[in-house]
Every structure is written in structure tokens, then in C-alpha cells.
Coordinates of C-alpha atoms and ligand atoms in Angstrom, one line a residue:
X1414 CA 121.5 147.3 50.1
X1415 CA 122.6 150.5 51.9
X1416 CA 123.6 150.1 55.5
X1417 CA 121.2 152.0 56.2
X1418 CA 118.4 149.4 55.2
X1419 CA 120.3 146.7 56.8
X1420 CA 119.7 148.3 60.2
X1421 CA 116.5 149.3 59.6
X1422 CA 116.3 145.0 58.8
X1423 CA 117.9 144.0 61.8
X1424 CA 116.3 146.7 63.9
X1425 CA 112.7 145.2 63.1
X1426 CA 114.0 142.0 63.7
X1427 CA 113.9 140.3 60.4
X1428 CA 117.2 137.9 59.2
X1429 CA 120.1 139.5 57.3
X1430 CA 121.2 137.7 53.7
X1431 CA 124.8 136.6 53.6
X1432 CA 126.1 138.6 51.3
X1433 CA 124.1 141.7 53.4
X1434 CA 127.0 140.5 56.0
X1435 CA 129.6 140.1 54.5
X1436 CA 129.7 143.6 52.7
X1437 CA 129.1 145.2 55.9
X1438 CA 132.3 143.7 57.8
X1439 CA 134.3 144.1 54.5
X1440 CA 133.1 148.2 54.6
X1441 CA 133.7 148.3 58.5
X1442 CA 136.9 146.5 58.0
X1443 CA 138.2 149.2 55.0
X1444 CA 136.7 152.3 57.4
X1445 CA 133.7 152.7 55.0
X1446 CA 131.4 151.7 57.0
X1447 CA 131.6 154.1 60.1
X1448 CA 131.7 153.3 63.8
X1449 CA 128.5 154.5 64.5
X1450 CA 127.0 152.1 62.2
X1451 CA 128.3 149.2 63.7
X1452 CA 127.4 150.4 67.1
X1453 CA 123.5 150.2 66.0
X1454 CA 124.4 146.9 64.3
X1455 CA 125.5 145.1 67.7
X1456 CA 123.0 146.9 69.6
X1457 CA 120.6 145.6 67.3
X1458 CA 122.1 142.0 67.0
X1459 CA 122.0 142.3 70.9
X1460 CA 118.4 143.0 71.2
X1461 CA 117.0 141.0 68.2
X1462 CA 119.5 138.4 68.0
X1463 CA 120.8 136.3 65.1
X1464 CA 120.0 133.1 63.7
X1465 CA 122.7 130.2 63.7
X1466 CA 123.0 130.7 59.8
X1467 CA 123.4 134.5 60.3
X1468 CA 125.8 133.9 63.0
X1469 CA 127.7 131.7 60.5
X1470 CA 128.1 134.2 58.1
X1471 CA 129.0 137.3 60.5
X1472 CA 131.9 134.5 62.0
X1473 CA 132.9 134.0 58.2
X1474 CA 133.0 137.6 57.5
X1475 CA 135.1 138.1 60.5
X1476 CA 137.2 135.4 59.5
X1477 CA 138.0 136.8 56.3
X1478 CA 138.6 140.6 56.9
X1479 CA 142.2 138.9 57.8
X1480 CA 144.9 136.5 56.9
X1481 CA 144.2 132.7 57.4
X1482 CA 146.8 130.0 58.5
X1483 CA 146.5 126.8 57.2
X1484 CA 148.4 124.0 58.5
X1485 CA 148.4 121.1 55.7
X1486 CA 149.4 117.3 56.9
X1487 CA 149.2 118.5 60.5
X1488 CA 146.7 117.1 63.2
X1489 CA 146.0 120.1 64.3
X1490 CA 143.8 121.4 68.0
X1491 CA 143.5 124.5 70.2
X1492 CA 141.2 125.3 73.2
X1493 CA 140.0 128.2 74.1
X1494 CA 138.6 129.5 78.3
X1495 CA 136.4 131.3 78.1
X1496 CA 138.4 133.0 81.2
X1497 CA 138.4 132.0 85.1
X1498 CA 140.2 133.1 87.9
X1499 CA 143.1 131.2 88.3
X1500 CA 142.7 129.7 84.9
X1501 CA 146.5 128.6 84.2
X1502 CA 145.2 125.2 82.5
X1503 CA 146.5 126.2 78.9
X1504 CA 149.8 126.7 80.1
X1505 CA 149.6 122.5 80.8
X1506 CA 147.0 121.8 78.1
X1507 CA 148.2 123.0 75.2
X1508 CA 151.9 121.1 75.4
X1509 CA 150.5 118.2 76.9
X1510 CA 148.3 118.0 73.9
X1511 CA 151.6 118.5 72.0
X1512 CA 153.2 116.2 73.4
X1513 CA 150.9 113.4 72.1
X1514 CA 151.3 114.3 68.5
X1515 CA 149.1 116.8 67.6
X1516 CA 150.5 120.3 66.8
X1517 CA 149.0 123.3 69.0
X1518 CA 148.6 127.1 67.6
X1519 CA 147.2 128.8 70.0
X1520 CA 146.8 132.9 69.6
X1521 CA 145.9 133.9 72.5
X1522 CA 145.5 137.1 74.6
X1523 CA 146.3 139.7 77.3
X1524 CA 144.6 140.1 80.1
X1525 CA 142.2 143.1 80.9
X1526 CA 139.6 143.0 84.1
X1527 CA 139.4 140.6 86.5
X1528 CA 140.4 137.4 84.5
X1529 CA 144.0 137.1 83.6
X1530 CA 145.3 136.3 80.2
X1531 CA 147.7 133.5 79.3
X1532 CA 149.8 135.8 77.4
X1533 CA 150.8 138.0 80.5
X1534 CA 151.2 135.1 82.6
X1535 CA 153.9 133.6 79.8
X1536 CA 156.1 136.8 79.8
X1537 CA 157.0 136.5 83.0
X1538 CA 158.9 133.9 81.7
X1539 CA 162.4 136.1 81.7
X1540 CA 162.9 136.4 77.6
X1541 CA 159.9 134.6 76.6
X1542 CA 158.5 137.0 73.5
X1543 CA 154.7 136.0 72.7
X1544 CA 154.9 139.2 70.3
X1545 CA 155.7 137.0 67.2
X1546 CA 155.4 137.1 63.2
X1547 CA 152.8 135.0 62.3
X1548 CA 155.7 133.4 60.1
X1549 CA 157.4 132.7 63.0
X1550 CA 154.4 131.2 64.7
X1551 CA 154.1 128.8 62.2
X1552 CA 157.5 127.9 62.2
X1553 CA 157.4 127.3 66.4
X1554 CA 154.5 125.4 65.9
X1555 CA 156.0 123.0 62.8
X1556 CA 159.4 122.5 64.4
X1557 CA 158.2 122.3 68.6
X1558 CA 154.4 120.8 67.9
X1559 CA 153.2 124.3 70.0
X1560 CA 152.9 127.7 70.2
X1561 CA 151.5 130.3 72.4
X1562 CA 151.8 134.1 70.9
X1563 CA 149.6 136.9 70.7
X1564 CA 147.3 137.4 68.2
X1565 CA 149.1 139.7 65.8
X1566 CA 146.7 142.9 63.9
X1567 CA 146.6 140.6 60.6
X1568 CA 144.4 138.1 62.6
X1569 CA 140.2 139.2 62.2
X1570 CA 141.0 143.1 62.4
X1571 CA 137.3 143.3 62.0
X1572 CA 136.8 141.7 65.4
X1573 CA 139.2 144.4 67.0
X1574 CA 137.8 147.3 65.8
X1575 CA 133.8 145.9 66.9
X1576 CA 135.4 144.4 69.7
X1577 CA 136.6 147.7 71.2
X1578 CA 133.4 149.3 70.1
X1579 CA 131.4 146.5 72.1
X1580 CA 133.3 147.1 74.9
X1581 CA 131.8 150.5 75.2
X1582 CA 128.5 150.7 74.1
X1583 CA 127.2 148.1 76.3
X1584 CA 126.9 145.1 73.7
X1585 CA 129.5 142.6 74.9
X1586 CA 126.5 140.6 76.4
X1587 CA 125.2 139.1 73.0
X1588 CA 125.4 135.2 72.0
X1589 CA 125.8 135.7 68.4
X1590 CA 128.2 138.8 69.2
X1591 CA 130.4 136.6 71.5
X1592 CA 130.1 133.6 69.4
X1593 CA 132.1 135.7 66.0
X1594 CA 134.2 136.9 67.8
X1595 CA 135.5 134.2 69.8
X1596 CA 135.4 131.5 67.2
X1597 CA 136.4 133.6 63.4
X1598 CA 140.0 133.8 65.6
X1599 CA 139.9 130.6 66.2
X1600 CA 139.1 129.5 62.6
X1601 CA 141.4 131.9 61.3
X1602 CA 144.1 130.4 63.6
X1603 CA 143.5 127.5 61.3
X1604 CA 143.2 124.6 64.0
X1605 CA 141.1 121.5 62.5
X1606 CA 140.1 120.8 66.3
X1607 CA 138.8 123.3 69.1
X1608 CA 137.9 122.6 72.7
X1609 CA 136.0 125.1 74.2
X1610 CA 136.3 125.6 78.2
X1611 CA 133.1 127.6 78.9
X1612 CA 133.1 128.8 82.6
X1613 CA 130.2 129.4 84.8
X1614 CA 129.6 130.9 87.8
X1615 CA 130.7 133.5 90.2
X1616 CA 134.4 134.3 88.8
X1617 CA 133.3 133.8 85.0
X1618 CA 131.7 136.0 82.3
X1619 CA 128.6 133.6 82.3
X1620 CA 127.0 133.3 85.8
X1621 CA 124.1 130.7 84.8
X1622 CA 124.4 127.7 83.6
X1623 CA 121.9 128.0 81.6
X1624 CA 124.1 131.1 79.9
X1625 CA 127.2 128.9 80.0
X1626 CA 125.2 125.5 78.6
X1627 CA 123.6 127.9 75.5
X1628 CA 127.2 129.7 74.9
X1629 CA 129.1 126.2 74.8
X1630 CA 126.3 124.5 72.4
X1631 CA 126.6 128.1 70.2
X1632 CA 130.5 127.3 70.3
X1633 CA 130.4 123.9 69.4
X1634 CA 127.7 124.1 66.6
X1635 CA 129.5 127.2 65.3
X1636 CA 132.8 125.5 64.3
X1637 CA 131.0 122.1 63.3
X1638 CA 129.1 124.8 60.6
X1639 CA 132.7 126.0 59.8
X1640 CA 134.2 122.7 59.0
X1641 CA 135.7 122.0 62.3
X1642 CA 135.8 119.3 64.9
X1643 CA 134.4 120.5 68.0
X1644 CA 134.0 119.9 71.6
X1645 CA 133.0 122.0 75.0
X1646 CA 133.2 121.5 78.5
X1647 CA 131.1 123.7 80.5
X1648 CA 133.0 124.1 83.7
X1649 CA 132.7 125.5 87.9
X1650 CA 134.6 128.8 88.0
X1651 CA 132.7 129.7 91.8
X1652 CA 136.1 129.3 93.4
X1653 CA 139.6 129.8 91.9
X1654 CA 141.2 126.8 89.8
X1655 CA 144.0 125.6 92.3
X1656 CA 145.6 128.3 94.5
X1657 CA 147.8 130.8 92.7
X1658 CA 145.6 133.5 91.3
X1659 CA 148.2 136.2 89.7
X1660 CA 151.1 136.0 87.1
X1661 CA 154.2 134.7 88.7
X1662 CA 152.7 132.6 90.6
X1663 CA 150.2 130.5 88.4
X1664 CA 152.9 130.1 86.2
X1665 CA 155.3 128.4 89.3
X1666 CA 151.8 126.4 89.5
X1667 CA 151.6 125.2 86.2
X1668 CA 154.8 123.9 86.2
X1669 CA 154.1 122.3 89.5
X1670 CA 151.4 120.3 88.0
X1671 CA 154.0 119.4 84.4
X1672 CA 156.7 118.2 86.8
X1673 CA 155.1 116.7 89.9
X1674 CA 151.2 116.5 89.6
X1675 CA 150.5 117.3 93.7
X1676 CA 147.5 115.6 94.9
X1677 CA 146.5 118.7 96.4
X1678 CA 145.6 119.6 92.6
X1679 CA 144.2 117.0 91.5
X1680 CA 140.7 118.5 90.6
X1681 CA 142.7 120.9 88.1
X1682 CA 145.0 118.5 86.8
X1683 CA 142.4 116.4 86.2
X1684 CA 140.4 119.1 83.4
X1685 CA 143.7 119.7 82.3
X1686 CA 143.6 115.6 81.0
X1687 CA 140.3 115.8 80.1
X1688 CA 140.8 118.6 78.0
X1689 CA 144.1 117.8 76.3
X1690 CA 142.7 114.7 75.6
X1691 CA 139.7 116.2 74.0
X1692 CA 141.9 117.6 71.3
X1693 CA 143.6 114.5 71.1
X1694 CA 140.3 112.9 70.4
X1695 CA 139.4 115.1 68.0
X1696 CA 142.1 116.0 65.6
X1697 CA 144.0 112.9 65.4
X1698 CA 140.9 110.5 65.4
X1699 CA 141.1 108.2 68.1
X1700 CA 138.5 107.4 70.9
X1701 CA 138.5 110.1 74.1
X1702 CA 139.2 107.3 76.5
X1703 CA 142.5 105.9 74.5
X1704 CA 143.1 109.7 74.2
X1705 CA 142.9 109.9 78.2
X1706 CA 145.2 107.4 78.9
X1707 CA 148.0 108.9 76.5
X1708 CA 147.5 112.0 78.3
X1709 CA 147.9 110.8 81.2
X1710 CA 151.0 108.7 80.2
X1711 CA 152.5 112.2 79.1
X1712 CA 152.0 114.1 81.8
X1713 CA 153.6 111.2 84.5
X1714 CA 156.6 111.1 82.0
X1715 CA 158.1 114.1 81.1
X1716 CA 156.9 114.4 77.8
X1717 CA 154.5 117.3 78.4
X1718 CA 156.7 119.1 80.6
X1719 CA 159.3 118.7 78.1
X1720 CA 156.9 120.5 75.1
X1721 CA 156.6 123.3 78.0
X1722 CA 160.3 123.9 77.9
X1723 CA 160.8 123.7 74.1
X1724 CA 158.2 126.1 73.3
X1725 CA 159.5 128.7 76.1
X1726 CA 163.2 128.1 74.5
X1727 CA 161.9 128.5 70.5
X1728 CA 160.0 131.8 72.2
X1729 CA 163.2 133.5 74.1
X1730 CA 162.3 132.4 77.0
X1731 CA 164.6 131.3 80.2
X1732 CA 163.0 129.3 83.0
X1733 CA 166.3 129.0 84.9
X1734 CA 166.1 133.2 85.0
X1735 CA 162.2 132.5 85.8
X1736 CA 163.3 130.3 89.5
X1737 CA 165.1 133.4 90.4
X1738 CA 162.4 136.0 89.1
X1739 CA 159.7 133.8 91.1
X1740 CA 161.9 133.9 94.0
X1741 CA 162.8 137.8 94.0
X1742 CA 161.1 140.2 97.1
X1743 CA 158.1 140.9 97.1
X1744 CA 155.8 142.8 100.2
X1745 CA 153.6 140.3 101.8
X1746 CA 151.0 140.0 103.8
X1747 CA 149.0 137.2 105.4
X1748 CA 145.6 136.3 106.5
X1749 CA 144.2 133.7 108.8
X1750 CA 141.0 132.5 110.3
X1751 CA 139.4 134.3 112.6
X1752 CA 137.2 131.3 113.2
X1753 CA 137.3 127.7 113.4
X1754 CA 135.5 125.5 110.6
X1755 CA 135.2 124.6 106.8
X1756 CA 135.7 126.5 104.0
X1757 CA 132.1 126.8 102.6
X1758 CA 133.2 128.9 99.6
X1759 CA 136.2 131.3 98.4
X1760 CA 134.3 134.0 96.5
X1761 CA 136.6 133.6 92.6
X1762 CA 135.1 137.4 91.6
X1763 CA 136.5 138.8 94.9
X1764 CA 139.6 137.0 94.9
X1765 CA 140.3 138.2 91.4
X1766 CA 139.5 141.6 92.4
X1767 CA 142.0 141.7 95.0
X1768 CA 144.2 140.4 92.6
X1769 CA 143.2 143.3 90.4
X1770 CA 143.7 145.5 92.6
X1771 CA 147.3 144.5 93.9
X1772 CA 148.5 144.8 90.2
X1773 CA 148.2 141.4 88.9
X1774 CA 145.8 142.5 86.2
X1775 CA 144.6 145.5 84.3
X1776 CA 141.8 147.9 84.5
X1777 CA 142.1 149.4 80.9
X1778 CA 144.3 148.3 77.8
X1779 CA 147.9 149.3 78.2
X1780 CA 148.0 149.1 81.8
X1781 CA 151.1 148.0 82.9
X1782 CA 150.9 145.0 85.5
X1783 CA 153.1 143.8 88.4
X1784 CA 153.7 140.4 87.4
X1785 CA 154.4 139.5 91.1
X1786 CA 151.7 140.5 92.3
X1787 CA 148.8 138.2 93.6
X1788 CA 147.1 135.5 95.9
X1789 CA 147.9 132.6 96.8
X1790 CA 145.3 130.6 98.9
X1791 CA 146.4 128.3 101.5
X1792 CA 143.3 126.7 101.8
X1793 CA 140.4 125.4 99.4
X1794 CA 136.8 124.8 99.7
X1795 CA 135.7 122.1 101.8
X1796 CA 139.0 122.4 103.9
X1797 CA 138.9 122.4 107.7
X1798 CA 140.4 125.3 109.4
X1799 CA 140.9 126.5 113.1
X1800 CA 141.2 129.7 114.3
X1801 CA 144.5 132.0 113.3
X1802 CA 145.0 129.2 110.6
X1803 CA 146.8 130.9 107.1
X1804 CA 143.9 131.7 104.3
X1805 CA 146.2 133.4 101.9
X1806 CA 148.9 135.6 101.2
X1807 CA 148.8 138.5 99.6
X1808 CA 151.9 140.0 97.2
X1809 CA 153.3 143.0 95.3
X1810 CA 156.3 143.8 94.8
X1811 CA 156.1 147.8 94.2
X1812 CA 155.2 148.9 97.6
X1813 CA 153.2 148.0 100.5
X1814 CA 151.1 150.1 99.6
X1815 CA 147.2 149.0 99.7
X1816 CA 148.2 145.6 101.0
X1817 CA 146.4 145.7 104.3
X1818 CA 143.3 147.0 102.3
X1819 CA 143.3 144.7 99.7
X1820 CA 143.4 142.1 102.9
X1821 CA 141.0 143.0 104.6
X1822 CA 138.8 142.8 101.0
X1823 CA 140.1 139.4 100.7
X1824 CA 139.1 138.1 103.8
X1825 CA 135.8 138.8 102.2
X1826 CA 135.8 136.5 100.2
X1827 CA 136.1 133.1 102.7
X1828 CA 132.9 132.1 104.2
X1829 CA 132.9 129.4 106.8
X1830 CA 130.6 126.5 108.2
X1831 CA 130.5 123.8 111.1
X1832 CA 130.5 121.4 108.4
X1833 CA 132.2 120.2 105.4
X1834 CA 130.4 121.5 102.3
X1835 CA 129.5 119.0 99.4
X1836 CA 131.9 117.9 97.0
X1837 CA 131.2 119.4 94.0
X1838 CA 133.2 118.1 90.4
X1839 CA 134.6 120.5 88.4
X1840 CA 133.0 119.3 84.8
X1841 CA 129.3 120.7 85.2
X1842 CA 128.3 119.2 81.6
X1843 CA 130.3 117.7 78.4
X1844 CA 128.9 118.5 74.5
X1845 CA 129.9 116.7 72.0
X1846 CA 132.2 114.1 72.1
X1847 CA 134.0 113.1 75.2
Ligands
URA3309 N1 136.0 137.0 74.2 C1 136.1 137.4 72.9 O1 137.1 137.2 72.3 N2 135.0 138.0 72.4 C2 133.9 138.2 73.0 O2 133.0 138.8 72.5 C3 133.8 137.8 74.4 C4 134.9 137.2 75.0

């Protein structure tokens, strides 16, 4: 069938045959099939939808328009955020996983908009490469258990190419869309096992939890159809995850939690556990609560912090040289209370924005980001504050520039009340099995 039909299929809102897939992602993939093709493809997908089988193939296609890694005799897991403000987990998840014996390759990405990406947060790591072969990938993940790298152009070049044509004709917003594009990664990463961290809510890219619930289910169902083990957490992203919200400092964070686990972070270290031991479930066969405990166990000993250092050795990295880097000059600048109260809310989409706009993140591809830059909150939601109290700080290192701008945005973002708001868990729903 000519493209040309299959749009006109789509476009009345009648299901596409397999192979009708596949042979359009292999001719998009080899530049026969033209861009403006594929536009009216995920603008039609986007209005009419797919089934879960037609989703299945498109994620199969996509797949396949790359190379596949295979990882034989290896328990193998990866989990994948959907993106949050603040959202350093993998940075503890993925070792501590390790760490209990199942091996972790993770491709990951850079960040663009308001939500940061674990890649950019890891090269500020003095040395620490995450532009790797894919051979050398598999040999980090073989010999240290985990590896976090970029995904390299041999990985689902289809999903680059619609990704980037998404991104501007307005068809990002599509369940099947989001669902190939995130997951034939994923399965072309090779990982028996994926956990899927679906946020929801103000600082996230699904608002509702009905959007959230439907894109976690889609996840979850997706990889089981592809052979996988699968799990999801839908989870709160209305306020940042802990209090560093930047580069620099969510990594100093992350490490915080791998060495010391401060009570003040509990609620994050806590998903952390739940989802390392989700992969732990999964790929090595043992029950979720037995899986808990180990992960636990881990973390209080060493042994995940430990994974942490031996991937950022096998990568190039230095975390002595880190210390100093976290510690160099910066331009600073402080808010406080204006008010006495509690913390009703601390707006994660304004917060990031500020964040954005100090240089923490980019606006396009390419951008070049101060990894120095960023927030760090004083306070959390539900805290009790008087007046002239600190909030946060804000930091660039460039030049003051914009700071007392970008404060007065950030301020923004608190909202107060007489009293204590209700406490509200972090886990908003579990699918599949816990
Ligand atoms: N992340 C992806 O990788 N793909 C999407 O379509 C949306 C988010």
C-alpha cells in the first residue's frame, strides 16, 4: 500500500496492518518516506489514535530501525521518569539496583525545557564521559553491574527523526506517540525488566491523573506485549522531589541520600527503595517485599554508594574534582518569608522555570547550560515558617545577572497558610506488581 493510502486509512480512522507499519518506519527511517508524511501520520495518530496492537507494532518498527543490545545470562532492569523537577532518583536508583545483583543499562538523556536530564546532571561529575560506544556501554555494564550513557544515533534513529518532527508540529501530546517512543528505547536498550516512574501533576508532562494512570497502564502493557517484565508507579511531581532543583546541586543531593540517607529526605529516599526494588522484583524473580528489604540493606551499607563510585570511575569521572567543582563561586541570592505560616505548596513548574531561566536547563537543543546554576529550597511543603525565614537560594555562576528577577519569580512560587497542609504520599497509584 502507498503511503498515501495509509494516511488516507488512519485519517478516517480505520486500524493500520502491521506490516502497513513497519514499511512506513523502515521508508522514514532510509529518507524515502518524506517528513511531511510522517507529520500527517502523527497528526493523524494524534487525533484518531491507535489500538494497543497497532501501538505494538509502531514500538516494534521503532525498535528495529536500529541496533538491539542483548544481554544473555544477565538479570537485567532499567527505569525510566517520565521527568520531574528535581528528579535526581536514577542517580540512586539505578546503582542501588546494581548493587543487589541485577545489572542496569540505562541510556538515558539530556535535558531540554523545564525538566532536567540525568545525563547533564552526571557530567558535572569532572571527567565523567556519558558520550560512550555502545561497546563500551556493554562492557561498563558487564564489568560495574551499571551504566548511565547517552543514547548513541545507532539506538531507534526512527524515533529521533519523528521525535524532532513531533516536537514541532504540535503532536507530542499523543498516548500511542509517547508510548513508541519511550518504550522501543527502552526495548532496544535490551533490559528484561522496566520500571516506569510516570509523574503527575503541576511540574510533570501529564497534569491529570487520569493522563498519568492511562500513560503508566499504556507503559506497562506495552512492554508485557514485547516480552518484558513490567511495572509503573504513578507518582506526585506538584512540588520538587527533595530540595536541589539544578545540576550541581541534585547531584551533591543524590549522594547525600547514597552516603547518609537525611531524614529530611526521607519521602525521596523512600521511592528511590521502592523503585530499585521494583527492578529487583522483576528481573531477578523474587517477591517485592524481600526485594525491599535488600534495598534497603544496600543503601544503609555502602553497597549502593559504592556502585555510584565505580560506574563514575569506569566513565572518567572524578568525584574528589566534583567536591571542589560543587564548592567553586557562584552569585547568590536569597529569599525569605515575607509572612509567617506553612508552606501550603511550592509551585514544581515555576520553580523549574526559574531554574530555566538561571541556566540550569535548556530552551532549545544545543544550548549550553550552567551546571551551577539553580535552586535550592530551604523549606518544603507543610513546613512552618515565620517571617524573614530563608525559602531558597538562588545560583549562577556566570554573572549576577537576572538573579534578582528570577527571585522575585521564585517567590512566586510559595504559597502560605495558618495551618499545616495535609500530608500527602508521594506514590499516587502502583500497576503491576509491587
Ligand atoms: N519522552 C520520549 O522519549 N518520547 C515522548 O514522546 C515523550 C517523552
Amino acid at each position: 500500500m502507498t503511503a498515501k493510502l495509509m494516511l488516507d486509512k488512519k485519517r478516517e480512522g480505520r486500524a493500520l496492518g502491521s506490516a502497513e507499519i513497519r514499511e512506513f518506519i523502515e521508508g522514514f527511517t532510509s529518507g524515502e518516506i518524506p517528513d511531511y508524511q510522517m507529520a500527517a501520520f502523527a497528526m493523524a495518530v494524534c487525533c484518531r489514535g491507535m489500538n494497543e496492537r497497532e501501538t505494538a507494532d509502531l514500538t516494534e518498527a521503532m525498535k528495529n530501525s536500529g541496533r538491539c543490545l542483548e544481554w544473555a545470562g544477565l538479570a537485567t532492569a532499567d527505569k525510566h521518569s517520565t521527568g520531574g523537577v528535581g528528579d535526581k532518583l536514577s542517580l540512586v536508583v539505578q546503582p542501588l539496583a546494581a548493587s543487589c545483583g541485577v545489572s542496569v543499562p540505562s541510556l538515558t538523556g539530556r535535558g531540554l525545557g523545564i525538566t532536567g536530564g540525568t545525563a547533564d546532571k552526571l557530567e558535572t561529575i569532572p571527567g565523567y564521559s556519558c558520550s560512550q560506544t555502545l561497546d563500551r556501554f556493554q562492557e561498563i555494564v558487564r564489568g560495574v553491574g551499571v551504566s548511565m550513557a547517552v543514547q548513541t544515533d545507532e539506538i531507534t534513529p526512527a524515533d529521533k527523526k519523528l521525535y524532532a518532527l513531533r516536537d514541532v508540529t504540535g503532536t507530542v501530546a499523543s498516548i500511542p506517540l509517547i508510548v513508541s517512543s519511550i518504550l522501543s528505547k527502552k526495548l532496544a536498550e535490551g533490559a528484561g525488566a522496566l520500571v516506569f516512574d510516570v509523574k503527575c501533576g503541576r511540574g510533570a508532562f501529564m497534569k491529570t491523573r487520569d493522563e498519568a494512570s492511562a500513560l503508566a497502564a499504556a507503559l506497562v502493557s506495552g512492554a508485557e506485549a514485547a516480552g518484558r517484565k513490567a511495572a509503573a508507579l504513578v507518582t506526585r511531581m506538584d512540588e520538587p522531589l527533595g530540595f536541589a532543583v539544578g545540576n550541581v546541586n541534585e547531584v551533591a543531593e543524590a549522594l547525600e541520600i547514597l552516603k547518609s540517607r537525611p531524614e529530611r529526605l526521607a519521602d525521596v529516599t523512600g521511592l528511590c527503595v521502592e523503585l530499585a526494588a521494583g527492578m529487583v522484583s522483576l528481573a531477578r524473580g523474587i517477591p517485592p517485599g524481600e526485594a525491599a528489604r535488600l534495598c534497603s540493606e544496600n543503601l544503609e551499607s555502602g553497597a549502593a554508594l559504592d556502585k555510584f563510585e565505580k560506574m563514575v570511575e569506569a566513565h572518567g569521572g572524578d568525584l574528589e574534582s566534583f567536591r571542589r567543582f560543587a564548592a567553586g563561586r557562584t552569585f547568590k541570592f536569597r529569599i525569605q518569608a515575607m509572612r509567617s505560616g506553612y508552606v501550603e505548596a511550592i509551585d514544581a513548574e515555576k520553580v523549574a522555570g526559574v531554574a530555566l531561566r538561571l541556566g540550569a536547563g535548556r530552551e532549545k537543543a544545543g544550548d549550553a547550560i550552567d551546571p551551577l546554576a539553580g535552586v535550592t529550597l530551604a523549606v518544603r511543603r507543610g513546613d512552618r515558617v515565620f517571617a524573614g525565614a530563608p525559602l531558597a537560594t538562588l545560583e549562577k555562576s556566570r554573572s549576577p545577572d537576572g538573579l534578582e528577577a528570577a527571585a522575585a519569580e521564585l517567590y512566586k512560587a510559595f504559597s502560605f497558610a495558618a495551618a499545616a497542609p495535609e500530608a500527602r504520599p508521594l506514590v499516587i497509584e502502583r500497576i503491576g506488581q509491587w
